[in-house]
Coordinates of C-alpha atoms in Angstrom, one line a residue:
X1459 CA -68.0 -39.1 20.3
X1460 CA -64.7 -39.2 21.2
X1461 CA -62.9 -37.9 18.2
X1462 CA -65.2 -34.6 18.7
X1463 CA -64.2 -34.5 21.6
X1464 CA -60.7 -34.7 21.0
X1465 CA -61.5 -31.8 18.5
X1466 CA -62.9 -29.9 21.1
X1467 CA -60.1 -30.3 23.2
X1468 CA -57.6 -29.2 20.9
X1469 CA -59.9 -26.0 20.2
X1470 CA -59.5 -25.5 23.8
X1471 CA -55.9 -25.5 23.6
X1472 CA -55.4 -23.3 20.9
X1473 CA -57.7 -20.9 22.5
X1474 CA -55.6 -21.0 25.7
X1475 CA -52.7 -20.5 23.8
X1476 CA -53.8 -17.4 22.0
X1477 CA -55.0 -16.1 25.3
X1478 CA -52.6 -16.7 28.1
X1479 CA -49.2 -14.7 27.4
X1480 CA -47.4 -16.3 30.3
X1481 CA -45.7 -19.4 29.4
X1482 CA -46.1 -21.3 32.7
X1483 CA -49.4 -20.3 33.1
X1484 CA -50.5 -21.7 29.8
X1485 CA -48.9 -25.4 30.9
X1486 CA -50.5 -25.1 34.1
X1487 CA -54.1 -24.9 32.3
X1488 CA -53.1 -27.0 29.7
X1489 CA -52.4 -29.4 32.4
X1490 CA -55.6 -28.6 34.8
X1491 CA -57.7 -29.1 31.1
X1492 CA -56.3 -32.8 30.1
X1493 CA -55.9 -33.8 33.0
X1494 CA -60.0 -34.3 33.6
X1495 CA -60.2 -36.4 30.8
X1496 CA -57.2 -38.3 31.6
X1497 CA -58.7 -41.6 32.7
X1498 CA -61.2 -41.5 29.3
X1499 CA -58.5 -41.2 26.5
X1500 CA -55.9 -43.3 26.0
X1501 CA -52.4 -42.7 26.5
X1502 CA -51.2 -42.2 23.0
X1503 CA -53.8 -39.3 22.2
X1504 CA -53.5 -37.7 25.5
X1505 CA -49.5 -37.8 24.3
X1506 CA -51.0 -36.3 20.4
X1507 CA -52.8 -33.5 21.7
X1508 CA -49.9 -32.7 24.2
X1509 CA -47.3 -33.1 21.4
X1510 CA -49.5 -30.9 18.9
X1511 CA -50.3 -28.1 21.4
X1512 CA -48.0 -28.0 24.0
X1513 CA -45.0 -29.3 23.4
X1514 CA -43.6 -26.5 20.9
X1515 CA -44.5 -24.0 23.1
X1516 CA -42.1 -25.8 25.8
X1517 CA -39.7 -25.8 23.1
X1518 CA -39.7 -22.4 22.9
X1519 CA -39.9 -21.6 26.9
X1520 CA -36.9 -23.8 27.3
X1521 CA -34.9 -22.2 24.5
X1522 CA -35.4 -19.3 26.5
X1523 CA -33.7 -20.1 29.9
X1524 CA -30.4 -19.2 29.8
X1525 CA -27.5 -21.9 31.2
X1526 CA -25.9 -19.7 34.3
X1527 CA -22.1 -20.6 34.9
X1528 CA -23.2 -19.7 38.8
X1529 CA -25.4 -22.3 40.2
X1530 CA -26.8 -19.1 42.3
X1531 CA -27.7 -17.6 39.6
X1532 CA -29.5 -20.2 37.6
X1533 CA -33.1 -20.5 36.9
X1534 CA -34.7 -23.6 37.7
X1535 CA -38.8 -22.6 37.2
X1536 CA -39.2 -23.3 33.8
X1537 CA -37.5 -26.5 33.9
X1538 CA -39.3 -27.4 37.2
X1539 CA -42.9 -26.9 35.3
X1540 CA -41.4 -29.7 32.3
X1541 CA -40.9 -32.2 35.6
X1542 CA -44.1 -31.2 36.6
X1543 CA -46.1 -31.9 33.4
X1544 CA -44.2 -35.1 32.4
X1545 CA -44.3 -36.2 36.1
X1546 CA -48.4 -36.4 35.6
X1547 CA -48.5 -38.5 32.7
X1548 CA -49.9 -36.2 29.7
X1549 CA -46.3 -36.4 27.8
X1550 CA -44.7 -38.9 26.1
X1551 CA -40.9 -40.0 27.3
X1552 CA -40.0 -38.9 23.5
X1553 CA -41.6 -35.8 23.8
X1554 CA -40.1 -34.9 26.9
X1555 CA -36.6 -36.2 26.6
X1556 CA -36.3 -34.5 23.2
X1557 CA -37.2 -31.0 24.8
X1558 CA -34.6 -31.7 27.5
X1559 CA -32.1 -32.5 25.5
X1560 CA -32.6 -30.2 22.6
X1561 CA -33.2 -27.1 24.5
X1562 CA -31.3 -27.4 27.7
X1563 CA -28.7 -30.4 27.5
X1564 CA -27.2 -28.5 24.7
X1565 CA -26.8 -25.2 26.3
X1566 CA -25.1 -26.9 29.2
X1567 CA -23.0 -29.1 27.6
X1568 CA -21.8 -26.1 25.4
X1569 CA -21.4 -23.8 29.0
X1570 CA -19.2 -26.1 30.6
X1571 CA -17.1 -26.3 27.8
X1572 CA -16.6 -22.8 27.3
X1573 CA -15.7 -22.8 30.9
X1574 CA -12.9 -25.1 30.7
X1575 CA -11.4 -22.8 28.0
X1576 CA -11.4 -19.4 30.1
X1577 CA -8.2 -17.4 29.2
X1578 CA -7.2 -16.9 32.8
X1579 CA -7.0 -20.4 35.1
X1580 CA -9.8 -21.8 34.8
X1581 CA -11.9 -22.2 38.0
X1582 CA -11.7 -25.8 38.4
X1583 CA -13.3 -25.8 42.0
X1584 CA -16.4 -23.6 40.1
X1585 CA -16.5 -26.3 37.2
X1586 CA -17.1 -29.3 39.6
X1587 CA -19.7 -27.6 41.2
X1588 CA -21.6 -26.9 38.2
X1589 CA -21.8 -29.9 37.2
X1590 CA -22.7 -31.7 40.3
X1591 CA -25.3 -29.3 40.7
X1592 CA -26.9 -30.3 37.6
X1593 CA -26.3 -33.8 37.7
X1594 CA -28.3 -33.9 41.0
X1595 CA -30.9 -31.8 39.5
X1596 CA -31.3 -34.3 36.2
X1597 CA -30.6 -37.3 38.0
X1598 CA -32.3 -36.6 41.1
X1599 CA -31.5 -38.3 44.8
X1600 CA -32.0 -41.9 45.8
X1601 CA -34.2 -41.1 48.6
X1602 CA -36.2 -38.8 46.5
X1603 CA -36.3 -39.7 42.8
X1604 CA -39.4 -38.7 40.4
X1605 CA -40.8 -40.3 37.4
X1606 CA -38.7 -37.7 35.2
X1607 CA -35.4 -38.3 37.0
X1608 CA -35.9 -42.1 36.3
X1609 CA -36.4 -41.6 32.3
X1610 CA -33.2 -39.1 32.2
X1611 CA -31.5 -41.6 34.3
X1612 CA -32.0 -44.1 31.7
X1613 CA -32.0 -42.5 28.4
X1614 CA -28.5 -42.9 26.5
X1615 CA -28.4 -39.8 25.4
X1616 CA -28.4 -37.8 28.1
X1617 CA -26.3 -39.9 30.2
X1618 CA -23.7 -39.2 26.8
X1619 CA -24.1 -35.6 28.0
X1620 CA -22.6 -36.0 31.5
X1621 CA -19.9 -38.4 30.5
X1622 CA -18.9 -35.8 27.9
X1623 CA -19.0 -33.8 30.6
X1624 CA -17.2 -35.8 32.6
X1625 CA -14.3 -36.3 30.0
X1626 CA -14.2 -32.5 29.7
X1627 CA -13.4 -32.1 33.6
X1628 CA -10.6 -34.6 32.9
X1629 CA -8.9 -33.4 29.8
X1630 CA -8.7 -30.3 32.0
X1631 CA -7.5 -31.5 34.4
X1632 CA -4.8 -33.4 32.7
X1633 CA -4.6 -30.2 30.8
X1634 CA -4.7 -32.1 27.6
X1635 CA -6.0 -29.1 25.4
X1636 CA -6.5 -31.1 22.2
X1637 CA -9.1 -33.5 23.9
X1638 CA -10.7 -30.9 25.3
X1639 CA -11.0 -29.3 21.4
X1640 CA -12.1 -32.6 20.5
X1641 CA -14.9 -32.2 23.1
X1642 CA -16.2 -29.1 22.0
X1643 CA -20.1 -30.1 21.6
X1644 CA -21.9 -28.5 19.1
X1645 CA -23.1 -24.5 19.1
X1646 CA -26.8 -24.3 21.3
X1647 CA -28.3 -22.6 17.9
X1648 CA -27.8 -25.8 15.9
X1649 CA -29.9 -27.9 18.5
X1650 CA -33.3 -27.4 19.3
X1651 CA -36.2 -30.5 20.1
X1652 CA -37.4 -31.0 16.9
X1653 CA -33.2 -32.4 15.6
X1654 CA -33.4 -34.2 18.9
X1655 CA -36.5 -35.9 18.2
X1656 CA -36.0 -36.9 14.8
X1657 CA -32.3 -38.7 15.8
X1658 CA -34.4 -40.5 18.5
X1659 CA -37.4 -41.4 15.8
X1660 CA -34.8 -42.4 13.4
X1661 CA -32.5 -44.7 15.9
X1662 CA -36.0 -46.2 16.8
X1663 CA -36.5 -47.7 12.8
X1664 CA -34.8 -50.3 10.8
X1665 CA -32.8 -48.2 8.6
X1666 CA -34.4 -50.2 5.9
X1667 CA -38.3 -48.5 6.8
X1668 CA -36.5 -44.8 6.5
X1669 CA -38.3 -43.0 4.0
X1670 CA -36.0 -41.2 1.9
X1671 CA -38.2 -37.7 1.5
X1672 CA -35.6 -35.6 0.1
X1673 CA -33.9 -37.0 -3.2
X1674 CA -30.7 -38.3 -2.9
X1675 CA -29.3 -35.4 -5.4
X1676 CA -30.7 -32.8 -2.8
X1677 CA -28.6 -35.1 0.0
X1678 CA -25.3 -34.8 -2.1
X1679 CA -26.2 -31.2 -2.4
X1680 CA -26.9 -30.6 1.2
X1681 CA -23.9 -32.5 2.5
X1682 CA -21.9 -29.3 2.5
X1683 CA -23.8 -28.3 5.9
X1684 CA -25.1 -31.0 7.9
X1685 CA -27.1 -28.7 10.1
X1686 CA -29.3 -28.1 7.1
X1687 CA -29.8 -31.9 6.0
X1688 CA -30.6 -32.4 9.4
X1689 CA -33.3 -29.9 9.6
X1690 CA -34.7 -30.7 6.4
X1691 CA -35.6 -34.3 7.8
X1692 CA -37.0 -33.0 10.8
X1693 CA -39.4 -30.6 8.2
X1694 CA -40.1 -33.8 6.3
X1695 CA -40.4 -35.9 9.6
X1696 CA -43.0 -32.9 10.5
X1697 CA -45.0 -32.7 7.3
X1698 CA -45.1 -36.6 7.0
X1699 CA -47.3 -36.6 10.7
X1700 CA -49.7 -34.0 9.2
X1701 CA -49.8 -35.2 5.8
X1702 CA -48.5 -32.3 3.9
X1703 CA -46.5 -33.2 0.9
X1704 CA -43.2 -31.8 1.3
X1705 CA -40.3 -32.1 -1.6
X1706 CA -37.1 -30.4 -3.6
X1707 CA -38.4 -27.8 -6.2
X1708 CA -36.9 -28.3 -9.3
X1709 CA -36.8 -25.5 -12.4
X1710 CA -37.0 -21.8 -11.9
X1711 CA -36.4 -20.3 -8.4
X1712 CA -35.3 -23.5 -6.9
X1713 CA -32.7 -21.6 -4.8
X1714 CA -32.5 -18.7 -2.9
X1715 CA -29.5 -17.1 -2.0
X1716 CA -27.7 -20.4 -3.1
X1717 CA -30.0 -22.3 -0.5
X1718 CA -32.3 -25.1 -1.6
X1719 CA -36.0 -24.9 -1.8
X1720 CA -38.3 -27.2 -0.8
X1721 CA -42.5 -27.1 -1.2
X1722 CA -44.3 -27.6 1.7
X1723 CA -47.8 -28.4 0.6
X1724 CA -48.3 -25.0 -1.7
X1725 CA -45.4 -23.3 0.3
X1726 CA -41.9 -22.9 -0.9
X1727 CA -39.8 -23.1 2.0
X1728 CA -35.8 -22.7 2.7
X1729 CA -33.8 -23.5 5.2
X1730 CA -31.1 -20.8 6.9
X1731 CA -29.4 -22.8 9.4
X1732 CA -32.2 -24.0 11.9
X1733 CA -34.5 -21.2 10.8
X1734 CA -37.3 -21.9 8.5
X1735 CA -38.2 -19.1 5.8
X1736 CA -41.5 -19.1 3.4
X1737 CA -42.3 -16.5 0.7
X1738 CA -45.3 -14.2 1.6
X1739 CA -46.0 -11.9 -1.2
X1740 CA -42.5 -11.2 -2.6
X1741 CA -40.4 -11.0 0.8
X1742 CA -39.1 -14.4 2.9
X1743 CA -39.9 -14.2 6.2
X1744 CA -39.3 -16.7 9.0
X1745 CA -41.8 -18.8 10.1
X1746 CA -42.7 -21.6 12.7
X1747 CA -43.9 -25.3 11.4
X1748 CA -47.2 -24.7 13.3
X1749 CA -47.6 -21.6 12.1
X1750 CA -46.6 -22.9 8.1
X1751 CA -48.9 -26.3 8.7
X1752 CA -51.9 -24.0 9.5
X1753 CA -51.7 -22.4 6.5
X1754 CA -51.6 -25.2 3.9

């Protein structure tokens, strides 16, 4: 009984999905619908269907919000309705530190650094307030401190983040310029949840339990841009959880445009940076893993 209904809530899901154009919207119903079944399930598949049907659409809200220089100007809803959902228990910590940190940690961490680099003096008094904006924000206040404020306050990574940060403000300070190039984190477009996640899965196994997915002659090939090896395990990662064979073509066509390609069930995939491409009919197109699992 309770695997059809777990089928019939993911129906439900995907049928909000299609429906409800507005982002917050949809995690408000998403919310209001698992919710009422909250105390029935346990935790880990209330976390499944949340990570299946909700999660990538965060992803892609988040990815969205741009990181404003002016504490004025910035945006806070979006990020506000993540605390909110995680806050009520229908997201796993991984889940929800992944999209933090993939989507929005990078973006800032990238932001303050390209404010410590302005041409003209840069505004020192500005940059402090920035980031003790944030960290109050991520962190939250003694006297008022949330369930999602307490697992960013203890997660390694993120606290990395600040401390980066920190070191940043100093090197400035200092005006030690080749610390402060040493600093530079990496470019927003290289990061997203789906990296972030697979670092935390992968720092959560032996190293001995790793599967090795792609051959090691694809590794050696890959090596030349990390940002690609990296993605390809998170593909592989992917495919693995919905049990889709994914693997290195070999013979004819196994590259495009000096790229290698990969088959994803009876997909042939590539990888341009963090931007997956499949071949429908005779033309690559991008495409989202959702969107690529559905169709094997």
């Amino acid at each position: 009984m309770f695997a059809d209904i777990r089928r019939s809530l993911k129906k439900t899901l995907s049928f909000i999905s299609k429906h409800e154009p507005d982002d917050v919207a949809f995690f408000r119903s998403c919310n209001v619908t698992l919710r009422a079944w909250q105390k029935l399930f346990e935790e880990s598949n209330i976390y499944s269907l949340t990570s299946e049907s909700v999660t990538p659409r965060f992803a892609r809200c988040l990815a969205r919000v741009p990181v404003e220089f002016s504490h004025e100007k910035q945006s806070w809803f979006q990020i506000n309705t993540l605390f909110d959902y995680f806050d009520t228990g229908l997201m796993s910590a991984d889940d929800f530190l992944s999209l933090f940190e993939g989507e929005i940690l990078a973006s800032w961490a990238y932001t303050l650094h390209c404010a410590t680099l302005e041409e003209n003096k840069p505004n020192l008094t500005g940059i402090a307030k920035f980031y003790s904006v944030w960290k109050e924000r991520v962190f939250g206040q003694l006297s008022k401190c949330t369930k999602s404020h307490l697992a960013l306050r203890g997660d390694l990574m993120v606290c990395r983040h600040f401390f980066g940060g920190l070191e940043m403000i100093r090197a400035l300070v200092e005006s030690d310029k080749a610390r402060l190039d040493r600093l530079m984190p990496p470019n927003p477009n290289d990061c997203n949840y789906r990296i972030a996640l697979m670092h935390r899965s992968k720092a959560k196994k032996p190293v001995e339990a790793q599967p090795n997915v792609v051959s090691s002659h694809s590794q050696r090939k890959a090596q030349g841009n990390g940002n690609v090896a990296s993605f390809a395990e998170v593909v592989a990662d992917f495919a693995r959880h919905h049990d889709i064979s994914f693997y290195p073509k070999v013979g004819s066509n196994a590259t495009k445009d000096g790229k290698k390609v990969f088959m994803f069930g009876n997909h042939p995939v590539y990888f341009d940076k963090n931007v997956l491409f499949t071949l429908r009919g005779e033309a690559w197109q991008p495409i989202s893993l959702e969107h690529l699992a559905q169709a094997c």
